[in-house]
């Protein structure tokens, strides 16, 4: 059943988030090690006002477990949602001028991450989460949804194309190239 995530879902959400974002976790946390990064991001998940807050996550629960996750937010809010990460990095490391690549643009509703637990793959969970994401975007007043997909992720790319997403350029994030994809939706 698809529903809003809760703070208590963090231990099940975080491994799925990590499987979706990989090395981007290090960029968000401002550290080199993915394990350390995920520990930092787990704290952010429990807070509000950042891109990976539980408030921006929907989950599909099956058999009492989180079977899949999707993180999304409005492009109009992207800069503000990344500010807590930048402030933490500057505070903890003393680095200034740290920047996080903006993956979305104002006027777009952005699918940040989607992942399905390996025990539940092949059951249409990703498609159901994406459909819920598009409904949420329309409810929020957006008529354009976007996402990025790593250039070599042919399986995900094929799903997005099948769901009506079109390529809209290439973006480099955390040293990796991603295809940017967009879809117009009805309000």
PDB file of C-alpha atoms in Angstrom:
ATOM      1  CA  UNK A   1       0.000   0.000   0.000  1.00  0.00           C
ATOM      2  CA  UNK A   2       1.402   3.380  -1.015  1.00  0.00           C
ATOM      3  CA  UNK A   3       1.465   5.945   1.778  1.00  0.00           C
ATOM      4  CA  UNK A   4       3.459   8.818   3.214  1.00  0.00           C
ATOM      5  CA  UNK A   5       6.667   7.724   4.910  1.00  0.00           C
ATOM      6  CA  UNK A   6       7.071   8.096   8.660  1.00  0.00           C
ATOM      7  CA  UNK A   7      10.181   8.898  10.668  1.00  0.00           C
ATOM      8  CA  UNK A   8      10.066   5.349  12.019  1.00  0.00           C
ATOM      9  CA  UNK A   9      10.498   3.968   8.495  1.00  0.00           C
ATOM     10  CA  UNK A  10      14.064   5.310   8.357  1.00  0.00           C
ATOM     11  CA  UNK A  11      15.899   2.003   8.965  1.00  0.00           C
ATOM     12  CA  UNK A  12      14.073   0.451   5.991  1.00  0.00           C
ATOM     13  CA  UNK A  13      14.084   3.572   3.799  1.00  0.00           C
ATOM     14  CA  UNK A  14      17.782   4.425   4.079  1.00  0.00           C
ATOM     15  CA  UNK A  15      19.212   1.274   2.418  1.00  0.00           C
ATOM     16  CA  UNK A  16      16.777   1.723  -0.459  1.00  0.00           C
ATOM     17  CA  UNK A  17      17.687   5.385  -0.736  1.00  0.00           C
ATOM     18  CA  UNK A  18      21.361   4.414  -0.829  1.00  0.00           C
ATOM     19  CA  UNK A  19      20.723   1.901  -3.602  1.00  0.00           C
ATOM     20  CA  UNK A  20      19.109   4.703  -5.614  1.00  0.00           C
ATOM     21  CA  UNK A  21      21.553   7.561  -5.030  1.00  0.00           C
ATOM     22  CA  UNK A  22      24.898   5.792  -4.537  1.00  0.00           C
ATOM     23  CA  UNK A  23      27.793   8.272  -4.516  1.00  0.00           C
ATOM     24  CA  UNK A  24      25.414  11.250  -4.483  1.00  0.00           C
ATOM     25  CA  UNK A  25      25.112  10.458  -0.766  1.00  0.00           C
ATOM     26  CA  UNK A  26      28.713  11.617  -0.334  1.00  0.00           C
ATOM     27  CA  UNK A  27      28.027  14.876  -2.166  1.00  0.00           C
ATOM     28  CA  UNK A  28      24.983  15.612  -0.012  1.00  0.00           C
ATOM     29  CA  UNK A  29      26.809  14.805   3.211  1.00  0.00           C
ATOM     30  CA  UNK A  30      30.111  16.413   2.180  1.00  0.00           C
ATOM     31  CA  UNK A  31      32.187  13.365   3.120  1.00  0.00           C
ATOM     32  CA  UNK A  32      34.131  10.761   1.145  1.00  0.00           C
ATOM     33  CA  UNK A  33      32.841   7.506   2.660  1.00  0.00           C
ATOM     34  CA  UNK A  34      29.397   6.236   1.714  1.00  0.00           C
ATOM     35  CA  UNK A  35      28.851   4.590   5.123  1.00  0.00           C
ATOM     36  CA  UNK A  36      29.562   7.868   6.946  1.00  0.00           C
ATOM     37  CA  UNK A  37      27.423   9.735   4.407  1.00  0.00           C
ATOM     38  CA  UNK A  38      24.456   7.451   4.974  1.00  0.00           C
ATOM     39  CA  UNK A  39      24.728   7.956   8.744  1.00  0.00           C
ATOM     40  CA  UNK A  40      24.551  11.705   8.223  1.00  0.00           C
ATOM     41  CA  UNK A  41      21.687  11.387   5.760  1.00  0.00           C
ATOM     42  CA  UNK A  42      19.744   9.192   8.198  1.00  0.00           C
ATOM     43  CA  UNK A  43      19.609  12.205  10.525  1.00  0.00           C
ATOM     44  CA  UNK A  44      18.401  14.428   7.699  1.00  0.00           C
ATOM     45  CA  UNK A  45      15.671  11.907   6.849  1.00  0.00           C
ATOM     46  CA  UNK A  46      14.166  12.427  10.314  1.00  0.00           C
ATOM     47  CA  UNK A  47      14.173  16.224   9.958  1.00  0.00           C
ATOM     48  CA  UNK A  48      11.959  18.494   7.890  1.00  0.00           C
ATOM     49  CA  UNK A  49      12.970  21.105   5.341  1.00  0.00           C
ATOM     50  CA  UNK A  50      15.497  19.127   3.274  1.00  0.00           C
ATOM     51  CA  UNK A  51      15.292  17.076   0.092  1.00  0.00           C
ATOM     52  CA  UNK A  52      15.438  13.656   1.776  1.00  0.00           C
ATOM     53  CA  UNK A  53      13.129  14.449   4.688  1.00  0.00           C
ATOM     54  CA  UNK A  54      10.551  11.788   5.447  1.00  0.00           C
ATOM     55  CA  UNK A  55       8.039  14.482   4.421  1.00  0.00           C
ATOM     56  CA  UNK A  56       9.232  14.111   0.803  1.00  0.00           C
ATOM     57  CA  UNK A  57       9.097  10.307   0.773  1.00  0.00           C
ATOM     58  CA  UNK A  58       6.307   7.948  -0.159  1.00  0.00           C
ATOM     59  CA  UNK A  59       6.599   4.246   0.517  1.00  0.00           C
ATOM     60  CA  UNK A  60       4.925   1.103  -0.711  1.00  0.00           C
ATOM     61  CA  UNK A  61       4.449  -1.252   2.222  1.00  0.00           C
ATOM     62  CA  UNK A  62       3.862  -4.932   1.670  1.00  0.00           C
ATOM     63  CA  UNK A  63       3.835  -7.745   4.187  1.00  0.00           C
ATOM     64  CA  UNK A  64       4.570  -5.172   6.906  1.00  0.00           C
ATOM     65  CA  UNK A  65       7.807  -4.072   5.203  1.00  0.00           C
ATOM     66  CA  UNK A  66       8.864  -1.099   3.108  1.00  0.00           C
ATOM     67  CA  UNK A  67       8.927  -2.647  -0.360  1.00  0.00           C
ATOM     68  CA  UNK A  68       9.730   0.543  -2.260  1.00  0.00           C
ATOM     69  CA  UNK A  69      10.392   4.247  -1.837  1.00  0.00           C
ATOM     70  CA  UNK A  70      10.109   7.403  -3.888  1.00  0.00           C
ATOM     71  CA  UNK A  71      11.511  10.809  -2.928  1.00  0.00           C
ATOM     72  CA  UNK A  72      10.107  13.900  -4.652  1.00  0.00           C
ATOM     73  CA  UNK A  73       9.781  17.655  -4.269  1.00  0.00           C
ATOM     74  CA  UNK A  74       9.050  20.808  -6.212  1.00  0.00           C
ATOM     75  CA  UNK A  75      11.859  22.317  -8.239  1.00  0.00           C
ATOM     76  CA  UNK A  76      10.855  25.703  -6.869  1.00  0.00           C
ATOM     77  CA  UNK A  77      12.023  24.473  -3.456  1.00  0.00           C
ATOM     78  CA  UNK A  78      15.229  22.677  -4.526  1.00  0.00           C
ATOM     79  CA  UNK A  79      17.686  25.361  -3.459  1.00  0.00           C
ATOM     80  CA  UNK A  80      16.056  25.783  -0.043  1.00  0.00           C
ATOM     81  CA  UNK A  81      15.890  21.998   0.444  1.00  0.00           C
ATOM     82  CA  UNK A  82      19.644  21.709  -0.232  1.00  0.00           C
ATOM     83  CA  UNK A  83      20.588  24.607   2.062  1.00  0.00           C
ATOM     84  CA  UNK A  84      20.608  22.469   5.269  1.00  0.00           C
ATOM     85  CA  UNK A  85      23.186  20.134   3.679  1.00  0.00           C
ATOM     86  CA  UNK A  86      25.406  23.037   2.634  1.00  0.00           C
ATOM     87  CA  UNK A  87      25.113  24.712   6.046  1.00  0.00           C
ATOM     88  CA  UNK A  88      26.065  21.451   7.780  1.00  0.00           C
ATOM     89  CA  UNK A  89      29.094  20.970   5.531  1.00  0.00           C
ATOM     90  CA  UNK A  90      30.280  24.537   6.077  1.00  0.00           C
ATOM     91  CA  UNK A  91      29.713  24.282   9.843  1.00  0.00           C
ATOM     92  CA  UNK A  92      31.371  20.858  10.264  1.00  0.00           C
ATOM     93  CA  UNK A  93      34.288  21.237   7.849  1.00  0.00           C
ATOM     94  CA  UNK A  94      34.849  24.954   7.665  1.00  0.00           C
ATOM     95  CA  UNK A  95      34.590  24.761   3.864  1.00  0.00           C
ATOM     96  CA  UNK A  96      32.845  27.676   2.232  1.00  0.00           C
ATOM     97  CA  UNK A  97      31.281  27.950  -1.171  1.00  0.00           C
ATOM     98  CA  UNK A  98      30.190  24.292  -1.235  1.00  0.00           C
ATOM     99  CA  UNK A  99      27.600  23.667  -3.935  1.00  0.00           C
ATOM    100  CA  UNK A 100      25.181  20.866  -4.691  1.00  0.00           C
ATOM    101  CA  UNK A 101      24.213  20.395  -8.333  1.00  0.00           C
ATOM    102  CA  UNK A 102      20.609  21.406  -8.932  1.00  0.00           C
ATOM    103  CA  UNK A 103      18.990  18.411 -10.596  1.00  0.00           C
ATOM    104  CA  UNK A 104      15.670  20.138 -11.254  1.00  0.00           C
ATOM    105  CA  UNK A 105      14.373  23.523 -12.302  1.00  0.00           C
ATOM    106  CA  UNK A 106      11.667  25.852 -11.012  1.00  0.00           C
ATOM    107  CA  UNK A 107       8.240  24.896 -12.333  1.00  0.00           C
ATOM    108  CA  UNK A 108       9.016  21.174 -12.303  1.00  0.00           C
ATOM    109  CA  UNK A 109       8.103  18.480  -9.810  1.00  0.00           C
ATOM    110  CA  UNK A 110      11.164  16.315  -9.341  1.00  0.00           C
ATOM    111  CA  UNK A 111      11.527  12.589  -8.764  1.00  0.00           C
ATOM    112  CA  UNK A 112      14.727  12.533  -6.731  1.00  0.00           C
ATOM    113  CA  UNK A 113      14.962   8.797  -6.065  1.00  0.00           C
ATOM    114  CA  UNK A 114      12.995   5.617  -6.540  1.00  0.00           C
ATOM    115  CA  UNK A 115      14.003   2.153  -5.365  1.00  0.00           C
ATOM    116  CA  UNK A 116      12.391  -1.221  -4.775  1.00  0.00           C
ATOM    117  CA  UNK A 117      13.666  -3.785  -2.289  1.00  0.00           C
ATOM    118  CA  UNK A 118      15.106  -6.821  -4.102  1.00  0.00           C
ATOM    119  CA  UNK A 119      12.551  -9.140  -2.452  1.00  0.00           C
ATOM    120  CA  UNK A 120       9.717  -7.204  -4.112  1.00  0.00           C
ATOM    121  CA  UNK A 121      11.095  -6.437  -7.566  1.00  0.00           C
ATOM    122  CA  UNK A 122       9.091  -7.363 -10.633  1.00  0.00           C
ATOM    123  CA  UNK A 123       5.738  -6.638  -8.960  1.00  0.00           C
ATOM    124  CA  UNK A 124       5.089  -3.210 -10.539  1.00  0.00           C
ATOM    125  CA  UNK A 125       6.006  -1.294  -7.399  1.00  0.00           C
ATOM    126  CA  UNK A 126       8.219   1.269  -9.159  1.00  0.00           C
ATOM    127  CA  UNK A 127       5.459   1.975 -11.693  1.00  0.00           C
ATOM    128  CA  UNK A 128       2.880   2.352  -8.905  1.00  0.00           C
ATOM    129  CA  UNK A 129       5.152   4.712  -6.959  1.00  0.00           C
ATOM    130  CA  UNK A 130       5.770   6.772 -10.088  1.00  0.00           C
ATOM    131  CA  UNK A 131       2.042   6.988 -10.782  1.00  0.00           C
ATOM    132  CA  UNK A 132       1.514   8.219  -7.209  1.00  0.00           C
ATOM    133  CA  UNK A 133       4.336  10.740  -7.743  1.00  0.00           C
ATOM    134  CA  UNK A 134       2.621  12.112 -10.851  1.00  0.00           C
ATOM    135  CA  UNK A 135      -0.694  12.428  -8.990  1.00  0.00           C
ATOM    136  CA  UNK A 136       1.092  14.239  -6.151  1.00  0.00           C
ATOM    137  CA  UNK A 137       2.734  16.600  -8.664  1.00  0.00           C
ATOM    138  CA  UNK A 138      -0.654  17.470 -10.180  1.00  0.00           C
ATOM    139  CA  UNK A 139      -2.151  17.991  -6.701  1.00  0.00           C
ATOM    140  CA  UNK A 140       0.705  20.397  -5.964  1.00  0.00           C
ATOM    141  CA  UNK A 141      -0.120  22.313  -9.165  1.00  0.00           C
ATOM    142  CA  UNK A 142       2.729  21.101 -11.393  1.00  0.00           C
ATOM    143  CA  UNK A 143       2.201  20.074 -15.014  1.00  0.00           C
ATOM    144  CA  UNK A 144       5.796  18.991 -15.671  1.00  0.00           C
ATOM    145  CA  UNK A 145       7.637  16.184 -13.881  1.00  0.00           C
ATOM    146  CA  UNK A 146      11.342  15.416 -14.202  1.00  0.00           C
ATOM    147  CA  UNK A 147      13.948  12.906 -13.151  1.00  0.00           C
ATOM    148  CA  UNK A 148      17.505  11.912 -13.976  1.00  0.00           C
ATOM    149  CA  UNK A 149      18.831   8.457 -14.774  1.00  0.00           C
ATOM    150  CA  UNK A 150      22.433   7.282 -15.021  1.00  0.00           C
ATOM    151  CA  UNK A 151      23.458   6.850 -18.632  1.00  0.00           C
ATOM    152  CA  UNK A 152      24.205   3.140 -18.208  1.00  0.00           C
ATOM    153  CA  UNK A 153      20.958   2.259 -16.364  1.00  0.00           C
ATOM    154  CA  UNK A 154      19.139   0.844 -19.384  1.00  0.00           C
ATOM    155  CA  UNK A 155      16.473  -0.942 -17.328  1.00  0.00           C
ATOM    156  CA  UNK A 156      15.320   2.224 -15.533  1.00  0.00           C
ATOM    157  CA  UNK A 157      15.619   4.270 -18.720  1.00  0.00           C
ATOM    158  CA  UNK A 158      13.355   1.829 -20.567  1.00  0.00           C
ATOM    159  CA  UNK A 159      10.755   2.054 -17.775  1.00  0.00           C
ATOM    160  CA  UNK A 160      10.785   5.855 -17.901  1.00  0.00           C
ATOM    161  CA  UNK A 161      10.408   5.906 -21.689  1.00  0.00           C
ATOM    162  CA  UNK A 162       7.532   3.411 -21.437  1.00  0.00           C
ATOM    163  CA  UNK A 163       5.872   5.751 -18.923  1.00  0.00           C
ATOM    164  CA  UNK A 164       6.088   8.695 -21.335  1.00  0.00           C
ATOM    165  CA  UNK A 165       9.275  10.452 -20.230  1.00  0.00           C
ATOM    166  CA  UNK A 166      11.421  12.120 -22.896  1.00  0.00           C
ATOM    167  CA  UNK A 167      15.118  12.970 -22.812  1.00  0.00           C
ATOM    168  CA  UNK A 168      15.957  16.594 -22.042  1.00  0.00           C
ATOM    169  CA  UNK A 169      19.753  16.777 -22.024  1.00  0.00           C
ATOM    170  CA  UNK A 170      22.567  15.436 -19.880  1.00  0.00           C
ATOM    171  CA  UNK A 171      23.585  16.494 -16.381  1.00  0.00           C
ATOM    172  CA  UNK A 172      26.730  15.731 -14.398  1.00  0.00           C
ATOM    173  CA  UNK A 173      26.135  14.959 -10.726  1.00  0.00           C
ATOM    174  CA  UNK A 174      28.856  13.767  -8.342  1.00  0.00           C
ATOM    175  CA  UNK A 175      31.162  12.957 -11.251  1.00  0.00           C
ATOM    176  CA  UNK A 176      28.616  10.803 -13.111  1.00  0.00           C
ATOM    177  CA  UNK A 177      26.596  11.598 -16.226  1.00  0.00           C
ATOM    178  CA  UNK A 178      22.817  11.373 -16.068  1.00  0.00           C
ATOM    179  CA  UNK A 179      20.131  11.686 -18.701  1.00  0.00           C
ATOM    180  CA  UNK A 180      17.576  14.286 -17.687  1.00  0.00           C
ATOM    181  CA  UNK A 181      14.026  13.203 -18.538  1.00  0.00           C
ATOM    182  CA  UNK A 182      10.747  15.141 -18.545  1.00  0.00           C
ATOM    183  CA  UNK A 183       7.048  14.443 -18.891  1.00  0.00           C
ATOM    184  CA  UNK A 184       4.054  16.729 -19.230  1.00  0.00           C
ATOM    185  CA  UNK A 185       1.140  15.703 -17.006  1.00  0.00           C
ATOM    186  CA  UNK A 186      -2.469  16.840 -16.798  1.00  0.00           C
ATOM    187  CA  UNK A 187      -3.580  18.942 -13.888  1.00  0.00           C
TER     188      UNK A 187
END
